[in-house]
mmCIF file of C-alpha atoms in Angstrom:
data_model
loop_
_atom_site.group_PDB
_atom_site.id
_atom_site.type_symbol
_atom_site.label_atom_id
_atom_site.label_comp_id
_atom_site.label_asym_id
_atom_site.label_seq_id
_atom_site.Cartn_x
_atom_site.Cartn_y
_atom_site.Cartn_z
ATOM 1 C CA MET A 21 -0.045 0.049 -0.099
ATOM 2 C CA THR A 22 1.164 3.334 -1.055
ATOM 3 C CA ALA A 23 1.389 6.490 1.635
ATOM 4 C CA HIS A 24 -1.249 7.954 -0.507
ATOM 5 C CA SER A 25 -3.403 4.895 -0.451
ATOM 6 C CA ALA A 26 -2.857 4.599 3.102
ATOM 7 C CA SER A 27 -3.897 8.171 4.067
ATOM 8 C CA THR A 28 -7.017 7.931 1.665
ATOM 9 C CA SER A 29 -7.722 4.774 3.697
ATOM 10 C CA LEU A 30 -7.553 6.449 6.761
ATOM 11 C CA VAL A 31 -9.962 9.449 5.682
ATOM 12 C CA LEU A 32 -12.551 6.801 4.065
ATOM 13 C CA ASP A 33 -12.670 4.722 7.663
ATOM 14 C CA ALA A 34 -13.076 8.409 9.500
ATOM 15 C CA LEU A 35 -16.225 8.937 7.367
ATOM 16 C CA LEU A 36 -17.500 5.542 7.590
ATOM 17 C CA LYS A 37 -17.528 6.518 11.301
ATOM 18 C CA ARG A 38 -19.089 9.801 11.153
ATOM 19 C CA SER A 39 -22.362 10.133 12.971
ATOM 20 C CA SER A 40 -24.385 13.352 13.779
ATOM 21 C CA THR A 41 -24.935 14.511 17.290
ATOM 22 C CA ASP A 42 -26.138 17.317 19.338
ATOM 23 C CA ALA A 43 -24.455 16.482 22.634
ATOM 24 C CA LEU A 44 -21.895 19.200 21.860
ATOM 25 C CA VAL A 45 -19.627 21.725 23.898
ATOM 26 C CA GLY A 46 -16.856 24.140 23.226
ATOM 27 C CA PRO A 47 -14.304 24.887 21.243
ATOM 28 C CA VAL A 48 -16.001 25.555 17.873
ATOM 29 C CA PRO A 49 -14.009 26.018 14.597
ATOM 30 C CA GLN A 50 -12.654 29.549 14.240
ATOM 31 C CA GLY A 51 -10.572 31.341 11.606
ATOM 32 C CA ASP A 52 -8.640 29.499 9.219
ATOM 33 C CA VAL A 53 -10.140 26.143 10.221
ATOM 34 C CA LEU A 54 -13.806 27.342 9.942
ATOM 35 C CA TYR A 55 -13.104 28.708 6.611
ATOM 36 C CA ARG A 56 -11.662 25.524 5.421
ATOM 37 C CA ILE A 57 -14.740 23.376 6.824
ATOM 38 C CA LEU A 58 -17.075 25.923 5.091
ATOM 39 C CA SER A 59 -15.025 25.922 1.743
ATOM 40 C CA ALA A 60 -15.871 22.008 1.611
ATOM 41 C CA GLY A 61 -19.626 22.833 0.962
ATOM 42 C CA LEU A 62 -18.464 24.706 -1.920
ATOM 43 C CA ARG A 63 -17.072 21.514 -3.622
ATOM 44 C CA ALA A 64 -20.765 19.953 -3.649
ATOM 45 C CA PRO A 65 -21.832 19.234 -7.444
ATOM 46 C CA ASP A 66 -23.284 22.189 -8.816
ATOM 47 C CA HIS A 67 -25.164 22.007 -12.043
ATOM 48 C CA GLY A 68 -25.382 25.251 -13.995
ATOM 49 C CA LYS A 69 -22.574 26.850 -11.604
ATOM 50 C CA LEU A 70 -25.197 28.578 -9.705
ATOM 51 C CA ARG A 71 -23.552 28.703 -6.281
ATOM 52 C CA PRO A 72 -26.512 28.272 -4.376
ATOM 53 C CA TRP A 73 -24.737 27.813 -0.913
ATOM 54 C CA ARG A 74 -25.180 30.769 1.429
ATOM 55 C CA TYR A 75 -23.594 29.905 5.265
ATOM 56 C CA VAL A 76 -24.818 31.990 8.096
ATOM 57 C CA VAL A 77 -22.574 31.235 10.903
ATOM 58 C CA ILE A 78 -24.158 32.281 14.720
ATOM 59 C CA SER A 79 -21.684 31.948 17.735
ATOM 60 C CA GLY A 80 -21.251 33.742 20.921
ATOM 61 C CA GLU A 81 -23.913 36.328 22.205
ATOM 62 C CA ALA A 82 -25.429 36.045 18.770
ATOM 63 C CA ARG A 83 -27.317 32.762 19.696
ATOM 64 C CA GLU A 84 -29.520 34.421 22.243
ATOM 65 C CA ALA A 85 -30.767 36.939 19.593
ATOM 66 C CA LEU A 86 -31.193 33.869 17.211
ATOM 67 C CA ALA A 87 -33.042 32.214 19.601
ATOM 68 C CA GLN A 88 -35.214 35.108 20.192
ATOM 69 C CA GLU A 89 -36.038 35.112 16.509
ATOM 70 C CA VAL A 90 -36.526 31.018 16.224
ATOM 71 C CA HIS A 91 -39.069 31.722 19.035
ATOM 72 C CA ALA A 92 -40.949 34.397 17.120
ATOM 73 C CA ALA A 93 -40.827 32.365 14.015
ATOM 74 C CA ILE A 94 -42.362 29.373 15.900
ATOM 75 C CA GLU A 95 -45.124 31.390 17.298
ATOM 76 C CA ARG A 96 -46.174 32.465 13.904
ATOM 77 C CA GLN A 97 -45.706 29.130 12.002
ATOM 78 C CA GLU A 98 -46.952 26.782 14.792
ATOM 79 C CA PRO A 99 -48.918 28.999 17.317
ATOM 80 C CA ASP A 100 -50.800 25.679 18.710
ATOM 81 C CA LEU A 101 -47.628 23.903 19.607
ATOM 82 C CA PRO A 102 -47.489 23.027 23.314
ATOM 83 C CA ALA A 103 -45.219 25.564 25.345
ATOM 84 C CA ALA A 104 -43.064 22.900 26.354
ATOM 85 C CA LYS A 105 -41.959 21.942 22.955
ATOM 86 C CA LYS A 106 -41.401 25.571 22.066
ATOM 87 C CA GLU A 107 -39.034 26.210 24.939
ATOM 88 C CA LYS A 108 -37.196 22.813 24.237
ATOM 89 C CA ARG A 109 -36.580 23.634 20.528
ATOM 90 C CA VAL A 110 -35.619 27.288 21.487
ATOM 91 C CA GLY A 111 -33.404 26.172 24.368
ATOM 92 C CA ARG A 112 -31.039 24.108 21.604
ATOM 93 C CA PHE A 113 -30.524 27.414 19.667
ATOM 94 C CA ARG A 114 -29.141 29.069 22.980
ATOM 95 C CA SER A 115 -27.254 26.103 24.350
ATOM 96 C CA MET A 116 -25.329 25.000 21.117
ATOM 97 C CA PRO A 117 -21.900 26.242 21.154
ATOM 98 C CA MET A 118 -22.238 27.335 17.299
ATOM 99 C CA ILE A 119 -25.237 26.956 14.835
ATOM 100 C CA ILE A 120 -24.679 27.503 10.955
ATOM 101 C CA GLY A 121 -27.821 28.491 8.776
ATOM 102 C CA LEU A 122 -28.045 26.746 5.583
ATOM 103 C CA GLY A 123 -29.195 29.520 3.036
ATOM 104 C CA MET A 124 -30.422 28.379 -0.114
ATOM 105 C CA HIS A 125 -29.696 31.197 -2.939
ATOM 106 C CA LEU A 126 -32.249 29.794 -5.591
ATOM 107 C CA HIS A 127 -33.064 30.781 -9.128
ATOM 108 C CA PRO A 128 -36.831 29.681 -9.987
ATOM 109 C CA ASP A 129 -36.889 30.692 -13.468
ATOM 110 C CA HIS A 130 -33.506 29.326 -14.387
ATOM 111 C CA LYS A 131 -33.064 26.165 -16.949
ATOM 112 C CA ILE A 132 -31.213 23.985 -13.859
ATOM 113 C CA PRO A 133 -34.835 22.742 -11.928
ATOM 114 C CA LEU A 134 -35.320 24.098 -8.385
ATOM 115 C CA GLU A 135 -34.988 20.558 -7.015
ATOM 116 C CA GLU A 136 -31.415 20.181 -8.246
ATOM 117 C CA GLN A 137 -30.672 23.604 -6.589
ATOM 118 C CA HIS A 138 -31.761 22.278 -3.581
ATOM 119 C CA MET A 139 -29.737 19.091 -3.904
ATOM 120 C CA SER A 140 -26.840 21.080 -4.370
ATOM 121 C CA VAL A 141 -27.341 22.698 -1.056
ATOM 122 C CA ALA A 142 -27.944 19.727 0.688
ATOM 123 C CA ALA A 143 -24.683 17.773 -0.776
ATOM 124 C CA GLY A 144 -22.884 20.809 0.574
ATOM 125 C CA ALA A 145 -24.080 20.691 4.121
ATOM 126 C CA MET A 146 -23.118 17.061 3.928
ATOM 127 C CA ASN A 147 -19.682 18.209 2.867
ATOM 128 C CA VAL A 148 -19.383 20.430 5.682
ATOM 129 C CA LEU A 149 -20.626 17.710 8.175
ATOM 130 C CA ASN A 150 -18.004 15.604 6.887
ATOM 131 C CA ALA A 151 -15.382 18.203 7.085
ATOM 132 C CA LEU A 152 -16.273 18.874 10.732
ATOM 133 C CA SER A 153 -16.138 15.309 11.494
ATOM 134 C CA LEU A 154 -12.542 14.987 10.064
ATOM 135 C CA GLU A 155 -11.216 18.020 12.113
ATOM 136 C CA GLY A 156 -12.655 16.613 15.356
ATOM 137 C CA PHE A 157 -15.640 18.595 15.557
ATOM 138 C CA GLY A 158 -19.205 17.279 15.370
ATOM 139 C CA GLY A 159 -22.733 18.744 14.210
ATOM 140 C CA VAL A 160 -26.487 17.821 13.218
ATOM 141 C CA TRP A 161 -28.761 19.070 10.791
ATOM 142 C CA VAL A 162 -31.903 20.375 12.156
ATOM 143 C CA SER A 163 -35.106 21.892 10.625
ATOM 144 C CA GLY A 164 -38.723 22.796 10.916
ATOM 145 C CA PRO A 165 -41.568 24.671 9.941
ATOM 146 C CA PHE A 166 -40.330 27.931 11.431
ATOM 147 C CA CYS A 167 -37.566 27.654 8.927
ATOM 148 C CA GLU A 168 -39.960 28.797 6.252
ATOM 149 C CA ASP A 169 -41.093 31.997 8.164
ATOM 150 C CA ARG A 170 -40.333 34.865 5.671
ATOM 151 C CA GLU A 171 -39.945 37.535 8.274
ATOM 152 C CA PHE A 172 -37.523 35.249 10.065
ATOM 153 C CA LEU A 173 -35.196 34.607 6.892
ATOM 154 C CA GLN A 174 -35.260 38.095 6.126
ATOM 155 C CA HIS A 175 -32.894 38.538 9.085
ATOM 156 C CA LEU A 176 -30.543 35.915 7.894
ATOM 157 C CA GLY A 177 -30.361 37.879 4.663
ATOM 158 C CA LEU A 178 -32.407 35.319 2.574
ATOM 159 C CA GLU A 179 -35.045 37.544 0.769
ATOM 160 C CA THR A 180 -37.866 35.718 -1.650
ATOM 161 C CA PRO A 181 -37.278 33.676 -3.240
ATOM 162 C CA HIS A 182 -34.131 32.581 -1.307
ATOM 163 C CA ARG A 183 -34.814 29.902 1.357
ATOM 164 C CA LEU A 184 -33.244 28.216 4.343
ATOM 165 C CA ALA A 185 -32.636 24.317 4.512
ATOM 166 C CA GLY A 186 -32.392 24.458 8.269
ATOM 167 C CA PHE A 187 -29.243 24.775 10.493
ATOM 168 C CA LEU A 188 -26.208 22.689 11.489
ATOM 169 C CA PHE A 189 -25.587 22.511 15.636
ATOM 170 C CA VAL A 190 -21.625 22.704 15.716
ATOM 171 C CA GLY A 191 -19.083 21.981 18.251
ATOM 172 C CA THR A 192 -16.906 19.371 19.827
ATOM 173 C CA PRO A 193 -18.491 15.953 20.745
ATOM 174 C CA GLN A 194 -19.005 15.066 24.466
ATOM 175 C CA HIS A 195 -18.710 11.598 23.687
ATOM 176 C CA PRO A 196 -16.343 11.357 20.779
ATOM 177 C CA ASP A 197 -15.506 7.653 20.731
ATOM 178 C CA HIS A 198 -19.305 6.923 20.351
ATOM 179 C CA VAL A 199 -20.143 5.153 16.618
ATOM 180 C CA THR A 200 -23.483 4.586 15.916
ATOM 181 C CA ARG A 201 -24.536 1.456 14.065
ATOM 182 C CA ARG A 202 -23.871 1.685 10.315
ATOM 183 C CA PRO A 203 -26.281 0.055 8.223
ATOM 184 C CA ASP A 204 -25.401 -3.042 5.847
ATOM 185 C CA ILE A 205 -24.374 -1.533 2.221
ATOM 186 C CA GLU A 206 -25.477 -4.712 0.777
ATOM 187 C CA ASP A 207 -29.351 -4.148 1.820
ATOM 188 C CA TYR A 208 -29.088 -0.556 0.068
ATOM 189 C CA MET A 209 -27.248 -1.235 -3.356
ATOM 190 C CA ALA A 210 -28.133 -3.312 -6.287
ATOM 191 C CA ILE A 211 -26.346 -4.414 -9.675
ATOM 192 C CA TRP A 212 -28.506 -4.081 -12.338
ATOM 193 C CA GLN A 213 -27.828 -7.109 -14.876
ATOM 194 C CA GLY A 214 -29.371 -5.118 -18.158
ATOM 195 C CA ALA A 215 -32.884 -6.380 -18.077
ATOM 196 C CA GLY A 216 -35.692 -6.413 -15.316
ATOM 197 C CA SER A 217 -35.928 -4.290 -12.496
ATOM 198 C CA ALA A 218 -33.328 -3.587 -9.981
ATOM 199 C CA SER A 219 -34.461 -4.500 -6.236
ATOM 200 C CA PHE A 220 -33.129 -3.695 -2.786
ATOM 201 C CA ALA A 221 -32.906 -5.878 0.253
ATOM 202 C CA ALA A 222 -33.913 -2.931 2.626
ATOM 203 C CA ASP A 223 -37.187 -2.450 0.624
ATOM 204 C CA ARG A 224 -38.229 -6.339 0.494
ATOM 205 C CA SER A 225 -37.524 -6.147 4.469
ATOM 206 C CA LYS A 226 -40.264 -3.758 4.913
ATOM 207 C CA ASN A 227 -43.020 -5.305 2.936
#
């Protein structure tokens, strides 16, 4: 095995152990490390080179201001949600070490379908989560009806028609050695033989 293949194998092993977590504490990525992590998001597939990714970083005292805006958006979007659930959701925005908004700068009238623009943002978010993990940090992707609140989006620099794909909660994992069980890839892949229909064991097990 060459030095290159060995280092590549180590990276792949690390990616295969990645899992989302909201059990996060400080420190958080800063400076050049944060820039490198977010730059990984810009390596996502981007049909048409529309550059739809917009990352809004919130940390420090700004978290309380964001939590208040989240609370107001939840009140507008889900007024009947029980108070305890509202406070639990808002409390997470107060307590997480860092929050990254996943803005979607969209072009509804472009020949590239909106669905593909959304997928590019999602692919960018996954790249960021992978980069966080490789740098020793952790994260989890969250969303909810409040992410569709137009007044809330304006505070994040997302005017119509731009949208929000959710937020990444970011920090250092409290339990870095915890690895969740990974599904068996054989259940989620198929080799098509040139005729008939491909089938997946994961789908058959649900029937």
